[in-house]
Amino acid sequence: MTSPGSLETLTAELAEQLPYGDIKQLAHACRKGRSGLRSLEAQVAGIAVRAACRRLRTHLPRDADGGYAAGLLLGAAQARLKYRSNHDADVVWTGPASDVQTSRLTSAVVSELVDSARTELLLVSYATFPPASLTAALASAAARGVEVTLLLEQPADNPHFHGTPAFPTLAAARWNWPIENREPGAALHAKIIVVDRQVALIGSANLTGHAFEKNLECGILLRDPEQANAIARHLDSLRETGILTQSA
C-alpha cells in the first residue's frame, strides 16, 4: 500500500494542474474506489484526466473507500483557487513532468479561460488544428452571448503556411493580416488568448491538440486587467488602421 503522504502529494499536484471541474469529476469517481476511476477513465476524452485516473488508482487500496482521496482532491483544489486569486501570474506548461511542481497544464488553463468568458474572447494563433473540446467550448461561449474574435494565420497571406480554415461553423468575428500589409517573409506567429480584457494567456502554444497535450510548450497566464486590456487595444488599433482586416 502506498503511504498517505504520497497520496497527499499526488492530490495536491493534480489540483495544481487540472481545472476545478475535472477535480470534481475525479473526486466523485474516487468515492467509488478503483472501479469508479476506471469507469471515468473509459468515459473522458482528455489525456490529462485519464492519466490522473490511472495514477489515483495506484494509490488506492483495492476495494477501499476513496472518500479520503476525494476529500484531499477537493480541499487541495479549493486551496489552489484561493492562492490563484491572490497572484497575478502563473507559468503554464505542456510536456513532460518534472520535480518542480509550480506549473499548470495548458489544456486546463485554456479550458478554464474559455468557460470563464462573459463578454468577449480574443484568440490569436499561427497553427490551428483544435481539439474537439476547444471547438465545443467556443461554441458554448458564443451561444451564451460571448463575442468571439479570431485572428489566425491564413495560407493566402503566408505562402509558407499550410493549414485549413478553423472553426468553420463558429459564430465569430474573423480577422487576418493580409500579405500586402506585411514585411516580406513575415508570419502571424503570436499565440494569445484574452478573456473579457481582464486575463491573458501568452505563450508558445498554438490552438492545436498537440500544443495542449503533447508538445513542450510554455506560457504565462496574466491576471492583470491593465496588461490584458493593453494587448486587446493594440490589436484593436491594428484593425482600426487597416493593418488587420476582416476576413470574408
PDB file of C-alpha atoms in Angstrom:
ATOM      1  CA  MET A   1       0.000   0.000   0.000  1.00  0.00           C
ATOM      2  CA  THR A   2       1.232   3.480  -0.796  1.00  0.00           C
ATOM      3  CA  SER A   3       1.711   5.816   2.151  1.00  0.00           C
ATOM      4  CA  PRO A   4      -0.862   8.536   2.865  1.00  0.00           C
ATOM      5  CA  GLY A   5       1.817  11.157   2.317  1.00  0.00           C
ATOM      6  CA  SER A   6       2.280  10.156  -1.297  1.00  0.00           C
ATOM      7  CA  LEU A   7      -1.483  10.342  -1.858  1.00  0.00           C
ATOM      8  CA  GLU A   8      -1.495  13.844  -0.406  1.00  0.00           C
ATOM      9  CA  THR A   9       1.340  14.853  -2.712  1.00  0.00           C
ATOM     10  CA  LEU A  10      -0.446  13.433  -5.735  1.00  0.00           C
ATOM     11  CA  THR A  11      -3.764  15.144  -4.991  1.00  0.00           C
ATOM     12  CA  ALA A  12      -2.003  18.484  -4.451  1.00  0.00           C
ATOM     13  CA  GLU A  13      -0.229  18.066  -7.788  1.00  0.00           C
ATOM     14  CA  LEU A  14      -3.456  17.248  -9.617  1.00  0.00           C
ATOM     15  CA  ALA A  15      -5.243  20.209  -8.027  1.00  0.00           C
ATOM     16  CA  GLU A  16      -2.476  22.449  -9.361  1.00  0.00           C
ATOM     17  CA  GLN A  17      -2.602  21.096 -12.888  1.00  0.00           C
ATOM     18  CA  LEU A  18      -6.276  20.412 -13.627  1.00  0.00           C
ATOM     19  CA  PRO A  19      -9.330  22.694 -13.789  1.00  0.00           C
ATOM     20  CA  TYR A  20     -11.744  22.560 -10.878  1.00  0.00           C
ATOM     21  CA  GLY A  21     -14.413  20.817 -12.972  1.00  0.00           C
ATOM     22  CA  ASP A  22     -12.029  17.931 -13.672  1.00  0.00           C
ATOM     23  CA  ILE A  23     -11.094  17.705  -9.987  1.00  0.00           C
ATOM     24  CA  LYS A  24     -14.772  17.389  -9.064  1.00  0.00           C
ATOM     25  CA  GLN A  25     -15.156  14.556 -11.580  1.00  0.00           C
ATOM     26  CA  LEU A  26     -12.116  12.793 -10.143  1.00  0.00           C
ATOM     27  CA  ALA A  27     -13.347  13.246  -6.582  1.00  0.00           C
ATOM     28  CA  HIS A  28     -16.740  11.788  -7.493  1.00  0.00           C
ATOM     29  CA  ALA A  29     -15.028   8.814  -9.128  1.00  0.00           C
ATOM     30  CA  CYS A  30     -12.691   8.343  -6.148  1.00  0.00           C
ATOM     31  CA  ARG A  31     -15.654   7.891  -3.813  1.00  0.00           C
ATOM     32  CA  LYS A  32     -16.475   4.730  -5.803  1.00  0.00           C
ATOM     33  CA  GLY A  33     -12.936   3.433  -5.425  1.00  0.00           C
ATOM     34  CA  ARG A  34     -10.827   1.930  -8.173  1.00  0.00           C
ATOM     35  CA  SER A  35     -13.875   0.898 -10.173  1.00  0.00           C
ATOM     36  CA  GLY A  36     -15.110   4.491 -10.264  1.00  0.00           C
ATOM     37  CA  LEU A  37     -11.758   5.745 -11.515  1.00  0.00           C
ATOM     38  CA  ARG A  38     -11.624   3.006 -14.131  1.00  0.00           C
ATOM     39  CA  SER A  39     -15.114   3.961 -15.328  1.00  0.00           C
ATOM     40  CA  LEU A  40     -14.230   7.667 -15.553  1.00  0.00           C
ATOM     41  CA  GLU A  41     -11.049   6.872 -17.478  1.00  0.00           C
ATOM     42  CA  ALA A  42     -13.098   4.973 -20.045  1.00  0.00           C
ATOM     43  CA  GLN A  43     -15.561   7.850 -20.481  1.00  0.00           C
ATOM     44  CA  VAL A  44     -13.460  11.020 -20.693  1.00  0.00           C
ATOM     45  CA  ALA A  45     -11.576  12.236 -23.748  1.00  0.00           C
ATOM     46  CA  GLY A  46      -8.880  14.327 -22.068  1.00  0.00           C
ATOM     47  CA  ILE A  47      -5.447  12.744 -21.814  1.00  0.00           C
ATOM     48  CA  ALA A  48      -4.677  14.542 -18.536  1.00  0.00           C
ATOM     49  CA  VAL A  49      -7.808  13.273 -16.769  1.00  0.00           C
ATOM     50  CA  ARG A  50      -7.261   9.714 -17.993  1.00  0.00           C
ATOM     51  CA  ALA A  51      -3.686   9.837 -16.699  1.00  0.00           C
ATOM     52  CA  ALA A  52      -4.935  11.187 -13.348  1.00  0.00           C
ATOM     53  CA  CYS A  53      -7.377   8.272 -13.063  1.00  0.00           C
ATOM     54  CA  ARG A  54      -4.548   5.784 -13.581  1.00  0.00           C
ATOM     55  CA  ARG A  55      -2.288   7.488 -11.058  1.00  0.00           C
ATOM     56  CA  LEU A  56      -5.017   7.694  -8.421  1.00  0.00           C
ATOM     57  CA  ARG A  57      -5.856   4.010  -8.867  1.00  0.00           C
ATOM     58  CA  THR A  58      -2.289   3.067  -7.953  1.00  0.00           C
ATOM     59  CA  HIS A  59      -2.653   4.993  -4.690  1.00  0.00           C
ATOM     60  CA  LEU A  60      -5.974   3.477  -3.640  1.00  0.00           C
ATOM     61  CA  PRO A  61      -6.038   0.049  -1.933  1.00  0.00           C
ATOM     62  CA  ARG A  62      -8.187  -2.497  -3.750  1.00  0.00           C
ATOM     63  CA  ASP A  63     -11.876  -2.288  -2.734  1.00  0.00           C
ATOM     64  CA  ALA A  64     -11.085   0.683  -0.456  1.00  0.00           C
ATOM     65  CA  ASP A  65     -13.393   3.619   0.218  1.00  0.00           C
ATOM     66  CA  GLY A  66     -11.977   6.542  -1.749  1.00  0.00           C
ATOM     67  CA  GLY A  67     -13.637   9.205   0.374  1.00  0.00           C
ATOM     68  CA  TYR A  68     -10.323  10.263   1.879  1.00  0.00           C
ATOM     69  CA  ALA A  69      -8.764  10.774  -1.554  1.00  0.00           C
ATOM     70  CA  ALA A  70     -11.875  12.659  -2.726  1.00  0.00           C
ATOM     71  CA  GLY A  71     -11.630  14.996   0.254  1.00  0.00           C
ATOM     72  CA  LEU A  72      -7.950  15.617  -0.397  1.00  0.00           C
ATOM     73  CA  LEU A  73      -8.628  16.462  -4.037  1.00  0.00           C
ATOM     74  CA  LEU A  74     -11.406  18.936  -3.273  1.00  0.00           C
ATOM     75  CA  GLY A  75      -9.528  20.521  -0.379  1.00  0.00           C
ATOM     76  CA  ALA A  76      -6.374  20.987  -2.423  1.00  0.00           C
ATOM     77  CA  ALA A  77      -8.380  22.404  -5.337  1.00  0.00           C
ATOM     78  CA  GLN A  78     -10.113  24.943  -3.105  1.00  0.00           C
ATOM     79  CA  ALA A  79      -6.782  25.997  -1.603  1.00  0.00           C
ATOM     80  CA  ARG A  80      -5.315  26.376  -5.071  1.00  0.00           C
ATOM     81  CA  LEU A  81      -8.234  28.524  -6.246  1.00  0.00           C
ATOM     82  CA  LYS A  82      -7.697  30.847  -3.288  1.00  0.00           C
ATOM     83  CA  TYR A  83      -3.963  31.006  -3.995  1.00  0.00           C
ATOM     84  CA  ARG A  84      -4.508  31.877  -7.646  1.00  0.00           C
ATOM     85  CA  SER A  85      -6.941  34.649  -6.796  1.00  0.00           C
ATOM     86  CA  ASN A  86      -4.128  36.371  -4.874  1.00  0.00           C
ATOM     87  CA  HIS A  87      -1.451  36.054  -7.578  1.00  0.00           C
ATOM     88  CA  ASP A  88      -1.155  37.940 -10.834  1.00  0.00           C
ATOM     89  CA  ALA A  89       0.722  35.361 -12.913  1.00  0.00           C
ATOM     90  CA  ASP A  90       1.136  31.612 -13.352  1.00  0.00           C
ATOM     91  CA  VAL A  91       3.537  29.637 -15.507  1.00  0.00           C
ATOM     92  CA  VAL A  92       1.694  27.280 -17.879  1.00  0.00           C
ATOM     93  CA  TRP A  93       3.295  24.192 -19.421  1.00  0.00           C
ATOM     94  CA  THR A  94       2.628  21.347 -21.811  1.00  0.00           C
ATOM     95  CA  GLY A  95       5.013  18.413 -21.871  1.00  0.00           C
ATOM     96  CA  PRO A  96       6.958  16.118 -19.551  1.00  0.00           C
ATOM     97  CA  ALA A  97       6.538  16.495 -15.815  1.00  0.00           C
ATOM     98  CA  SER A  98       9.469  17.411 -13.592  1.00  0.00           C
ATOM     99  CA  ASP A  99      10.225  17.505  -9.878  1.00  0.00           C
ATOM    100  CA  VAL A 100       9.260  21.197  -9.805  1.00  0.00           C
ATOM    101  CA  GLN A 101       5.536  21.407  -9.124  1.00  0.00           C
ATOM    102  CA  THR A 102       4.965  25.073  -9.884  1.00  0.00           C
ATOM    103  CA  SER A 103       3.150  24.899 -13.192  1.00  0.00           C
ATOM    104  CA  ARG A 104      -0.274  24.335 -14.710  1.00  0.00           C
ATOM    105  CA  LEU A 105      -1.323  22.400 -17.804  1.00  0.00           C
ATOM    106  CA  THR A 106      -2.004  24.374 -20.984  1.00  0.00           C
ATOM    107  CA  SER A 107      -5.147  22.368 -21.759  1.00  0.00           C
ATOM    108  CA  ALA A 108      -6.583  23.034 -18.302  1.00  0.00           C
ATOM    109  CA  VAL A 109      -5.870  26.756 -18.421  1.00  0.00           C
ATOM    110  CA  VAL A 110      -7.370  27.201 -21.897  1.00  0.00           C
ATOM    111  CA  SER A 111     -10.478  25.280 -20.838  1.00  0.00           C
ATOM    112  CA  GLU A 112     -10.942  27.477 -17.769  1.00  0.00           C
ATOM    113  CA  LEU A 113     -10.378  30.675 -19.755  1.00  0.00           C
ATOM    114  CA  VAL A 114     -12.950  29.875 -22.430  1.00  0.00           C
ATOM    115  CA  ASP A 115     -15.506  28.712 -19.863  1.00  0.00           C
ATOM    116  CA  SER A 116     -14.985  31.844 -17.752  1.00  0.00           C
ATOM    117  CA  ALA A 117     -15.611  34.333 -20.585  1.00  0.00           C
ATOM    118  CA  ARG A 118     -18.681  36.509 -20.114  1.00  0.00           C
ATOM    119  CA  THR A 119     -18.409  39.268 -22.725  1.00  0.00           C
ATOM    120  CA  GLU A 120     -15.552  38.703 -25.171  1.00  0.00           C
ATOM    121  CA  LEU A 121     -12.851  36.237 -26.194  1.00  0.00           C
ATOM    122  CA  LEU A 122      -9.884  37.062 -28.405  1.00  0.00           C
ATOM    123  CA  LEU A 123      -7.830  34.173 -29.792  1.00  0.00           C
ATOM    124  CA  VAL A 124      -4.659  34.605 -31.843  1.00  0.00           C
ATOM    125  CA  SER A 125      -2.782  31.616 -33.275  1.00  0.00           C
ATOM    126  CA  TYR A 126      -0.460  30.502 -36.044  1.00  0.00           C
ATOM    127  CA  ALA A 127      -1.322  26.816 -36.473  1.00  0.00           C
ATOM    128  CA  THR A 128      -4.947  25.988 -35.656  1.00  0.00           C
ATOM    129  CA  PHE A 129      -5.977  22.332 -35.523  1.00  0.00           C
ATOM    130  CA  PRO A 130      -8.169  22.498 -32.410  1.00  0.00           C
ATOM    131  CA  PRO A 131      -9.227  19.505 -30.335  1.00  0.00           C
ATOM    132  CA  ALA A 132     -12.957  18.807 -30.280  1.00  0.00           C
ATOM    133  CA  SER A 133     -13.157  20.002 -26.668  1.00  0.00           C
ATOM    134  CA  LEU A 134     -11.979  23.508 -27.619  1.00  0.00           C
ATOM    135  CA  THR A 135     -14.362  23.718 -30.568  1.00  0.00           C
ATOM    136  CA  ALA A 136     -17.263  22.746 -28.303  1.00  0.00           C
ATOM    137  CA  ALA A 137     -16.205  25.185 -25.565  1.00  0.00           C
ATOM    138  CA  LEU A 138     -16.015  28.081 -28.028  1.00  0.00           C
ATOM    139  CA  ALA A 139     -19.421  27.196 -29.482  1.00  0.00           C
ATOM    140  CA  SER A 140     -20.843  27.199 -25.959  1.00  0.00           C
ATOM    141  CA  ALA A 141     -19.274  30.606 -25.265  1.00  0.00           C
ATOM    142  CA  ALA A 142     -20.748  32.061 -28.452  1.00  0.00           C
ATOM    143  CA  ALA A 143     -24.153  30.586 -27.610  1.00  0.00           C
ATOM    144  CA  ARG A 144     -24.197  32.370 -24.243  1.00  0.00           C
ATOM    145  CA  GLY A 145     -23.501  35.697 -25.934  1.00  0.00           C
ATOM    146  CA  VAL A 146     -19.719  35.968 -25.745  1.00  0.00           C
ATOM    147  CA  GLU A 147     -18.235  37.948 -28.648  1.00  0.00           C
ATOM    148  CA  VAL A 148     -15.542  35.686 -30.109  1.00  0.00           C
ATOM    149  CA  THR A 149     -12.794  37.196 -32.274  1.00  0.00           C
ATOM    150  CA  LEU A 150     -10.295  35.026 -34.170  1.00  0.00           C
ATOM    151  CA  LEU A 151      -7.016  36.290 -35.608  1.00  0.00           C
ATOM    152  CA  LEU A 152      -5.445  33.287 -37.348  1.00  0.00           C
ATOM    153  CA  GLU A 153      -2.754  32.740 -39.946  1.00  0.00           C
ATOM    154  CA  GLN A 154      -4.035  32.131 -43.482  1.00  0.00           C
ATOM    155  CA  PRO A 155      -2.419  30.347 -46.455  1.00  0.00           C
ATOM    156  CA  ALA A 156      -3.347  33.286 -48.720  1.00  0.00           C
ATOM    157  CA  ASP A 157      -1.313  35.651 -46.532  1.00  0.00           C
ATOM    158  CA  ASN A 158       1.695  33.397 -45.936  1.00  0.00           C
ATOM    159  CA  PRO A 159       2.956  31.168 -48.775  1.00  0.00           C
ATOM    160  CA  HIS A 160       4.894  29.064 -46.256  1.00  0.00           C
ATOM    161  CA  PHE A 161       1.805  28.317 -44.148  1.00  0.00           C
ATOM    162  CA  HIS A 162      -0.230  25.206 -44.870  1.00  0.00           C
ATOM    163  CA  GLY A 163      -3.454  24.985 -42.907  1.00  0.00           C
ATOM    164  CA  THR A 164      -7.192  24.662 -43.289  1.00  0.00           C
ATOM    165  CA  PRO A 165      -9.917  27.069 -42.110  1.00  0.00           C
ATOM    166  CA  ALA A 166     -10.536  26.533 -38.403  1.00  0.00           C
ATOM    167  CA  PHE A 167     -13.867  26.665 -36.561  1.00  0.00           C
ATOM    168  CA  PRO A 168     -15.892  26.866 -39.814  1.00  0.00           C
ATOM    169  CA  THR A 169     -19.292  26.875 -38.072  1.00  0.00           C
ATOM    170  CA  LEU A 170     -18.380  29.093 -35.115  1.00  0.00           C
ATOM    171  CA  ALA A 171     -20.178  32.434 -34.800  1.00  0.00           C
ATOM    172  CA  ALA A 172     -17.125  34.679 -34.607  1.00  0.00           C
ATOM    173  CA  ALA A 173     -15.513  37.819 -35.998  1.00  0.00           C
ATOM    174  CA  ARG A 174     -12.608  36.696 -38.194  1.00  0.00           C
ATOM    175  CA  TRP A 175      -9.612  38.924 -38.843  1.00  0.00           C
ATOM    176  CA  ASN A 176      -6.438  38.401 -40.794  1.00  0.00           C
ATOM    177  CA  TRP A 177      -3.125  40.087 -41.541  1.00  0.00           C
ATOM    178  CA  PRO A 178      -3.070  40.478 -45.347  1.00  0.00           C
ATOM    179  CA  ILE A 179       0.138  39.674 -47.182  1.00  0.00           C
ATOM    180  CA  GLU A 180       0.238  43.170 -48.691  1.00  0.00           C
ATOM    181  CA  ASN A 181       0.428  44.651 -45.182  1.00  0.00           C
ATOM    182  CA  ARG A 182       3.434  42.556 -44.137  1.00  0.00           C
ATOM    183  CA  GLU A 183       7.159  42.721 -44.497  1.00  0.00           C
ATOM    184  CA  PRO A 184       8.391  40.009 -46.907  1.00  0.00           C
ATOM    185  CA  GLY A 185       8.525  36.637 -45.168  1.00  0.00           C
ATOM    186  CA  ALA A 186       6.630  37.791 -42.067  1.00  0.00           C
ATOM    187  CA  ALA A 187       4.339  35.355 -40.233  1.00  0.00           C
ATOM    188  CA  LEU A 188       1.411  35.837 -37.860  1.00  0.00           C
ATOM    189  CA  HIS A 189       3.216  33.950 -35.120  1.00  0.00           C
ATOM    190  CA  ALA A 190       1.650  35.250 -31.885  1.00  0.00           C
ATOM    191  CA  LYS A 191      -0.249  32.870 -29.582  1.00  0.00           C
ATOM    192  CA  ILE A 192      -2.615  34.802 -27.331  1.00  0.00           C
ATOM    193  CA  ILE A 193      -5.940  34.369 -25.560  1.00  0.00           C
ATOM    194  CA  VAL A 194      -7.583  37.388 -23.908  1.00  0.00           C
ATOM    195  CA  VAL A 195     -10.739  36.985 -21.820  1.00  0.00           C
ATOM    196  CA  ASP A 196     -13.034  39.942 -21.111  1.00  0.00           C
ATOM    197  CA  ARG A 197      -9.947  42.211 -21.309  1.00  0.00           C
ATOM    198  CA  GLN A 198      -9.179  41.044 -17.770  1.00  0.00           C
ATOM    199  CA  VAL A 199      -6.976  37.968 -18.175  1.00  0.00           C
ATOM    200  CA  ALA A 200      -4.479  36.971 -20.878  1.00  0.00           C
ATOM    201  CA  LEU A 201      -2.538  33.827 -21.754  1.00  0.00           C
ATOM    202  CA  ILE A 202       0.616  34.482 -23.785  1.00  0.00           C
ATOM    203  CA  GLY A 203       2.957  31.683 -24.782  1.00  0.00           C
ATOM    204  CA  SER A 204       4.283  29.275 -27.367  1.00  0.00           C
ATOM    205  CA  ALA A 205       1.211  27.033 -27.696  1.00  0.00           C
ATOM    206  CA  ASN A 206      -0.857  27.176 -30.862  1.00  0.00           C
ATOM    207  CA  LEU A 207      -4.546  26.207 -30.835  1.00  0.00           C
ATOM    208  CA  THR A 208      -3.807  22.550 -31.536  1.00  0.00           C
ATOM    209  CA  GLY A 209      -4.262  19.268 -29.747  1.00  0.00           C
ATOM    210  CA  HIS A 210      -0.502  18.619 -29.816  1.00  0.00           C
ATOM    211  CA  ALA A 211       0.203  22.015 -28.223  1.00  0.00           C
ATOM    212  CA  PHE A 212      -2.332  21.310 -25.465  1.00  0.00           C
ATOM    213  CA  GLU A 213      -1.370  17.704 -24.739  1.00  0.00           C
ATOM    214  CA  LYS A 214       1.975  16.585 -26.231  1.00  0.00           C
ATOM    215  CA  ASN A 215       4.487  19.279 -27.207  1.00  0.00           C
ATOM    216  CA  LEU A 216       6.891  21.052 -24.902  1.00  0.00           C
ATOM    217  CA  GLU A 217       5.184  24.444 -24.569  1.00  0.00           C
ATOM    218  CA  CYS A 218       5.395  27.294 -22.086  1.00  0.00           C
ATOM    219  CA  GLY A 219       3.251  30.340 -21.428  1.00  0.00           C
ATOM    220  CA  ILE A 220       2.366  32.953 -18.833  1.00  0.00           C
ATOM    221  CA  LEU A 221      -1.164  33.455 -17.535  1.00  0.00           C
ATOM    222  CA  LEU A 222      -1.637  37.110 -16.550  1.00  0.00           C
ATOM    223  CA  ARG A 223      -4.472  38.112 -14.248  1.00  0.00           C
ATOM    224  CA  ASP A 224      -3.753  41.766 -14.873  1.00  0.00           C
ATOM    225  CA  PRO A 225      -6.612  43.776 -16.415  1.00  0.00           C
ATOM    226  CA  GLU A 226      -4.309  46.649 -17.397  1.00  0.00           C
ATOM    227  CA  GLN A 227      -1.998  44.380 -19.406  1.00  0.00           C
ATOM    228  CA  ALA A 228      -4.811  42.229 -20.827  1.00  0.00           C
ATOM    229  CA  ASN A 229      -6.641  45.355 -21.984  1.00  0.00           C
ATOM    230  CA  ALA A 230      -3.430  46.754 -23.484  1.00  0.00           C
ATOM    231  CA  ILE A 231      -2.996  43.589 -25.589  1.00  0.00           C
ATOM    232  CA  ALA A 232      -6.577  43.794 -26.846  1.00  0.00           C
ATOM    233  CA  ARG A 233      -6.317  47.538 -27.547  1.00  0.00           C
ATOM    234  CA  HIS A 234      -3.101  47.044 -29.536  1.00  0.00           C
ATOM    235  CA  LEU A 235      -4.914  44.632 -31.848  1.00  0.00           C
ATOM    236  CA  ASP A 236      -7.930  46.968 -31.950  1.00  0.00           C
ATOM    237  CA  SER A 237      -5.613  49.716 -33.187  1.00  0.00           C
ATOM    238  CA  LEU A 238      -4.146  47.463 -35.881  1.00  0.00           C
ATOM    239  CA  ARG A 239      -7.672  46.735 -37.085  1.00  0.00           C
ATOM    240  CA  GLU A 240      -8.720  50.404 -36.980  1.00  0.00           C
ATOM    241  CA  THR A 241      -5.705  51.455 -39.066  1.00  0.00           C
ATOM    242  CA  GLY A 242      -6.337  48.717 -41.651  1.00  0.00           C
ATOM    243  CA  ILE A 243      -3.225  46.665 -40.906  1.00  0.00           C
ATOM    244  CA  LEU A 244      -5.530  43.845 -39.855  1.00  0.00           C
ATOM    245  CA  THR A 245      -8.665  43.318 -41.925  1.00  0.00           C
ATOM    246  CA  GLN A 246     -11.904  41.433 -41.530  1.00  0.00           C
ATOM    247  CA  SER A 247     -11.999  38.070 -43.291  1.00  0.00           C
ATOM    248  CA  ALA A 248     -14.818  37.281 -45.686  1.00  0.00           C
TER     249      ALA A 248
END
